[in-house]
Amino acid sequence: NGEIPIVISTWANKGANKAAWDLLEGGKSSLDAVEAGARIPEGDPKDMSVGYGGRPDREGNVTLDACIMDKDGNCGSVTYLQHIKHPISVARKVMEETPHVMLSGDGALKFALDQGFKKEDLMTDASRKQYKKWLETSEYKPKVNIELHDTIGIIAIDQKGELSGACTTSGLGYKMAGRVGDSPIIGAGLFVDNEVGSAVATGMGELVMRSVGSFLVVELMRQGRTPMEACKEAIMRIVDRQDTTEVQVGYIALSKDGTYGAYSIKPGFVYAVTTKDGTEVVKAESYES
Ligand code: SD4
């Protein structure tokens, strides 16, 4: 593997890759491409880990985390954002229109509204029903590989060879109110270094944050690891230090030359790769078999 342009994303999110690819093919920037890709699951009520229709926290509030990073190392992020369907686009506005990297909660919402985003109810009949059912036991147990669609991390290289990445999620279903995961944290959920490559994480964010995973993957590539070797080493860093019996973490990585790879703790993690030859859903190698 190793061609340019290319877009890869976590899970079998072919629709996201298609939206991104259409822009890459038309000569648009990888930044435009990853934003367009991330917006697909955000707007899809059937995807219950992202944006509209996402699982709420245990108090019934849908709170969203997202970040975006470009070829120049600019980045923007929102955490604990409510009522806005496309947090990735708000994150891009934070990057482009403010002197800051991260806006959170009410401030992020106020900024989004000022920027013309609409306030919406992000719960759907399906997510309300599931939440009511969850309340019956209120047992908190994050599930591994929920139905092969989840938080989306998406990274791309455009025709000019420049890298960007995006990551967006409603976080772990039925998390504590106020919990923020790895996905909006630059270096944890996502990192882009235009000289080297980019990486993005999915799964139990706490484990990714503790090991600053995506930054680690990119730094390992800088030291000469292939994308797959770098993802594997970052996963081993987690596995060697804590109990991972019940949890999943997966990384995908893309190097500057278009080679890509992935690795996860548990089997079942897949990612979608799109080049001029079409889209392929690839099974990641994993620590456990
Ligand atoms: C989080 N990493 O909030 C996200 C959730 C996720 O698969 O990726 N779930 O921890």
Coordinates of C-alpha atoms and ligand atoms in Angstrom, one line a residue:
N1 CA 0.0 0.0 0.0
G2 CA 1.1 3.6 -0.4
E3 CA -0.6 5.9 -2.8
I4 CA -1.8 9.5 -2.8
P5 CA -4.4 10.9 -2.6
I6 CA -5.9 8.6 0.1
V7 CA -8.4 8.7 2.9
I8 CA -8.7 6.2 5.7
S9 CA -11.2 6.1 8.5
T10 CA -12.1 4.0 11.6
W11 CA -14.7 1.4 11.2
A12 CA -16.6 0.5 8.1
N13 CA -17.7 4.0 7.3
K14 CA -17.8 3.9 3.6
G15 CA -20.1 6.9 3.3
A16 CA -17.6 9.1 5.1
N17 CA -14.8 8.0 2.9
K18 CA -16.9 8.6 -0.2
A19 CA -17.7 12.2 0.9
A20 CA -14.0 12.8 1.6
W21 CA -12.8 11.1 -1.6
D22 CA -15.1 13.1 -3.8
L23 CA -13.4 16.3 -2.6
L24 CA -9.8 14.8 -2.8
E25 CA -10.5 13.6 -6.3
G26 CA -11.7 17.1 -7.2
G27 CA -8.4 18.6 -6.0
K28 CA -9.7 19.9 -2.7
S29 CA -7.6 20.0 0.4
S30 CA -7.4 17.1 2.8
L31 CA -8.8 19.5 5.5
D32 CA -12.0 20.0 3.5
A33 CA -12.1 16.2 2.8
V34 CA -11.8 15.1 6.5
E35 CA -14.4 17.6 7.6
A36 CA -16.9 16.4 4.9
G37 CA -16.2 12.8 5.8
A38 CA -16.7 13.3 9.5
R39 CA -20.0 15.1 8.9
I40 CA -21.5 11.9 7.4
P41 CA -21.8 9.8 10.6
E42 CA -22.5 13.0 12.6
G43 CA -25.6 13.5 10.6
D44 CA -26.6 9.9 10.5
P45 CA -29.2 9.0 13.2
K46 CA -28.4 5.3 12.8
D47 CA -24.8 5.8 14.1
M48 CA -25.3 5.9 17.8
S49 CA -21.8 6.9 18.8
V50 CA -21.6 10.2 16.9
G51 CA -23.6 13.4 16.7
Y52 CA -27.3 13.2 15.9
G53 CA -28.8 10.1 17.4
G54 CA -25.7 9.5 19.6
R55 CA -26.1 7.8 23.0
P56 CA -26.5 10.3 25.8
D57 CA -24.7 10.4 29.1
R58 CA -26.3 8.8 32.1
E59 CA -28.4 11.9 32.7
G60 CA -29.9 11.8 29.2
N61 CA -27.8 14.6 27.6
V62 CA -26.0 14.1 24.3
T63 CA -22.6 15.7 24.7
L64 CA -20.2 15.8 21.8
D65 CA -16.4 15.9 21.4
A66 CA -14.6 16.6 18.2
C67 CA -11.3 18.0 16.8
I68 CA -9.6 18.7 13.6
M69 CA -6.0 19.4 12.6
D70 CA -4.4 20.6 9.4
K71 CA -1.1 20.4 7.6
D72 CA 0.3 23.4 9.3
G73 CA -0.3 22.1 12.8
N74 CA -3.3 24.3 13.3
C75 CA -6.0 22.7 15.3
G76 CA -9.5 23.3 16.7
S77 CA -11.5 21.3 19.2
V78 CA -14.9 21.3 21.0
T79 CA -15.7 19.3 24.1
Y80 CA -18.9 18.7 25.9
L81 CA -20.8 20.5 23.2
Q82 CA -24.6 20.0 23.2
H83 CA -27.4 20.5 20.7
I84 CA -25.2 21.0 17.6
K85 CA -25.4 18.3 14.9
H86 CA -21.9 18.9 13.4
P87 CA -19.3 19.5 16.1
I88 CA -16.5 18.8 13.6
S89 CA -17.5 22.0 11.7
V90 CA -17.6 23.9 15.0
A91 CA -14.1 22.6 15.8
R92 CA -12.9 23.9 12.4
K93 CA -14.4 27.3 13.2
V94 CA -12.6 27.3 16.5
M95 CA -9.4 26.7 14.5
E96 CA -10.0 29.3 11.9
E97 CA -12.0 32.0 13.7
T98 CA -10.6 32.1 17.2
P99 CA -7.2 32.6 18.9
H100 CA -7.9 29.3 20.8
V101 CA -7.6 25.6 20.2
M102 CA -10.4 24.3 22.4
L103 CA -13.8 25.5 23.5
S104 CA -16.0 23.6 25.9
G105 CA -19.6 23.2 27.1
D106 CA -21.7 26.4 27.2
G107 CA -18.9 28.5 25.7
A108 CA -18.6 26.1 22.8
L109 CA -22.4 26.2 22.3
K110 CA -22.5 30.0 22.4
F111 CA -19.7 30.2 19.9
A112 CA -21.4 27.7 17.6
L113 CA -24.7 29.7 17.7
D114 CA -22.8 33.0 17.0
Q115 CA -21.3 31.2 14.0
G116 CA -24.7 30.4 12.7
F117 CA -25.1 26.8 13.7
K118 CA -28.6 25.7 14.7
K119 CA -29.6 24.4 18.1
E120 CA -31.2 21.0 17.7
D121 CA -32.5 18.1 19.7
L122 CA -30.0 15.4 19.0
M123 CA -31.9 12.5 20.6
T124 CA -33.9 10.2 18.3
D125 CA -36.7 7.9 19.1
A126 CA -34.2 5.0 19.0
S127 CA -31.7 6.6 21.3
R128 CA -34.4 7.7 23.7
K129 CA -35.8 4.2 23.8
Q130 CA -32.3 2.7 24.4
Y131 CA -31.6 5.2 27.1
K132 CA -34.9 4.4 28.9
K133 CA -34.0 0.7 28.7
W134 CA -30.5 1.4 30.1
L135 CA -32.0 3.3 33.0
E136 CA -33.8 0.1 34.2
T137 CA -30.4 -1.3 35.2
S138 CA -28.2 1.8 35.0
E139 CA -25.3 -0.6 34.6
Y140 CA -22.3 1.1 33.1
K141 CA -20.3 -1.2 30.9
P142 CA -18.8 0.2 27.7
K143 CA -19.3 -2.3 24.9
V144 CA -16.4 -3.4 22.6
N145 CA -16.8 -2.9 18.8
I146 CA -20.4 -1.7 19.0
E147 CA -21.9 -2.9 15.7
L148 CA -18.9 -1.8 13.7
H149 CA -19.7 1.8 13.7
D150 CA -18.5 4.1 16.2
T151 CA -16.6 7.3 16.8
I152 CA -15.1 8.3 13.5
G153 CA -11.5 9.2 13.1
I154 CA -10.6 10.1 9.5
I155 CA -7.2 11.1 8.1
A156 CA -6.3 12.0 4.5
I157 CA -3.6 13.1 2.1
D158 CA -4.6 15.3 -0.8
Q159 CA -3.3 15.6 -4.3
K160 CA -0.6 18.0 -3.1
G161 CA 0.6 15.5 -0.6
E162 CA -0.7 17.4 2.5
L163 CA -2.2 15.7 5.5
S164 CA -5.2 16.5 7.7
G165 CA -7.3 14.7 10.2
A166 CA -10.6 14.8 12.1
C167 CA -12.2 12.9 14.9
T168 CA -15.8 13.2 16.2
T169 CA -17.9 11.3 18.8
S170 CA -20.7 11.4 21.3
G171 CA -18.2 9.6 23.6
L172 CA -18.9 6.5 25.6
G173 CA -22.6 5.8 25.9
Y174 CA -24.0 6.5 29.4
K175 CA -20.7 8.1 30.6
M176 CA -20.8 10.3 33.7
A177 CA -22.1 13.8 33.1
G178 CA -19.2 16.0 32.3
R179 CA -16.9 13.2 31.0
V180 CA -14.7 14.2 28.1
G181 CA -12.8 11.5 26.2
D182 CA -9.7 11.4 24.0
S183 CA -11.4 12.3 20.8
P184 CA -11.2 16.1 21.1
I185 CA -7.8 16.0 22.7
I186 CA -5.0 16.9 20.2
G187 CA -2.3 14.2 20.6
A188 CA -4.6 11.7 22.2
G189 CA -7.5 11.1 19.9
L190 CA -5.8 12.7 16.8
F191 CA -2.4 13.9 15.7
V192 CA -1.2 15.2 12.4
D193 CA 2.4 16.1 11.5
N194 CA 2.7 17.0 7.9
E195 CA 6.4 15.9 7.8
V196 CA 5.7 12.4 9.1
G197 CA 2.1 11.3 9.1
S198 CA -1.1 11.2 11.1
A199 CA -2.9 8.9 13.5
V200 CA -6.3 8.7 15.1
A201 CA -7.8 6.6 17.9
T202 CA -11.0 4.9 18.7
G203 CA -12.2 2.9 21.7
M204 CA -11.8 3.5 25.4
G205 CA -10.7 7.1 25.5
E206 CA -9.3 6.9 29.0
L207 CA -6.6 4.5 27.9
V208 CA -5.7 6.6 24.9
M209 CA -5.4 9.8 27.0
R210 CA -3.2 8.2 29.5
S211 CA -0.7 7.2 26.8
V212 CA -1.2 10.3 24.5
G213 CA -1.7 7.6 21.9
S214 CA -2.0 9.4 18.5
F215 CA 1.0 11.6 19.2
L216 CA 3.0 8.5 20.2
V217 CA 2.0 6.7 17.0
V218 CA 3.2 9.7 14.9
E219 CA 6.4 10.0 16.8
L220 CA 7.1 6.3 16.4
M221 CA 6.7 6.7 12.6
R222 CA 9.1 9.6 12.8
Q223 CA 11.6 7.2 14.3
G224 CA 11.2 4.9 11.3
R225 CA 8.3 2.5 12.3
T226 CA 5.8 1.6 9.6
P227 CA 2.3 2.8 10.4
M228 CA 1.3 -0.7 11.5
E229 CA 4.4 -1.1 13.7
A230 CA 3.8 2.3 15.3
C231 CA 0.1 1.5 16.0
K232 CA 1.2 -1.9 17.5
E233 CA 3.8 -0.3 19.7
A234 CA 1.3 2.2 21.0
I235 CA -1.2 -0.5 21.7
M236 CA 1.4 -2.6 23.5
R237 CA 2.2 0.4 25.7
I238 CA -1.4 0.3 26.9
V239 CA -1.6 -3.5 27.2
D240 CA 1.6 -3.8 29.2
R241 CA 0.5 -1.3 31.8
Q242 CA -3.2 -2.0 32.5
D243 CA -5.9 -4.4 32.5
T244 CA -7.6 -4.5 29.1
T245 CA -9.8 -7.5 29.6
E246 CA -13.0 -5.6 28.9
V247 CA -11.9 -2.8 26.6
Q248 CA -11.0 -2.0 23.1
V249 CA -8.7 0.6 21.7
G250 CA -7.8 0.8 18.0
Y251 CA -5.4 3.1 16.1
I252 CA -5.1 3.8 12.4
A253 CA -2.2 5.6 10.9
L254 CA -1.2 7.1 7.6
S255 CA 2.4 8.1 6.7
K256 CA 3.3 11.0 4.5
D257 CA 4.0 8.6 1.5
G258 CA 0.5 7.2 1.7
T259 CA 1.3 3.9 3.4
Y260 CA -1.2 3.0 6.2
G261 CA -1.7 0.6 8.9
A262 CA -3.7 -0.1 12.1
Y263 CA -3.7 -2.2 15.3
S264 CA -6.1 -2.8 18.1
I265 CA -6.3 -4.6 21.4
K266 CA -9.1 -6.9 20.5
P267 CA -10.1 -8.5 17.2
G268 CA -13.1 -6.9 15.4
F269 CA -11.6 -3.5 14.6
V270 CA -11.9 -2.6 11.0
Y271 CA -11.1 0.5 9.0
A272 CA -12.0 1.8 5.5
V273 CA -9.4 2.8 3.0
T274 CA -10.2 4.7 -0.2
T275 CA -7.8 5.4 -3.1
K276 CA -8.4 5.7 -6.8
D277 CA -8.9 2.0 -6.8
G278 CA -12.0 2.2 -4.7
T279 CA -12.9 1.6 -1.0
E280 CA -11.8 -1.4 0.9
V281 CA -12.7 -2.3 4.5
V282 CA -9.6 -3.8 6.1
K283 CA -9.4 -5.9 9.2
A284 CA -6.8 -4.5 11.7
E285 CA -4.4 -6.9 13.3
S286 CA -4.8 -7.2 17.0
Y287 CA -3.0 -8.1 20.2
E288 CA -5.7 -10.6 21.2
S289 CA -6.8 -13.2 18.8
Ligands
SD4_1 C1 -14.3 8.2 23.8 N1 -12.8 7.3 22.1 O1 -15.1 9.1 24.0 C2 -14.2 7.7 22.3 C3 -15.3 6.7 22.1 C4 -15.0 5.7 21.1 O2 -15.4 3.6 20.3 O3 -14.1 5.8 20.3 N2 -15.7 4.7 21.1 O4 -13.6 7.6 24.6

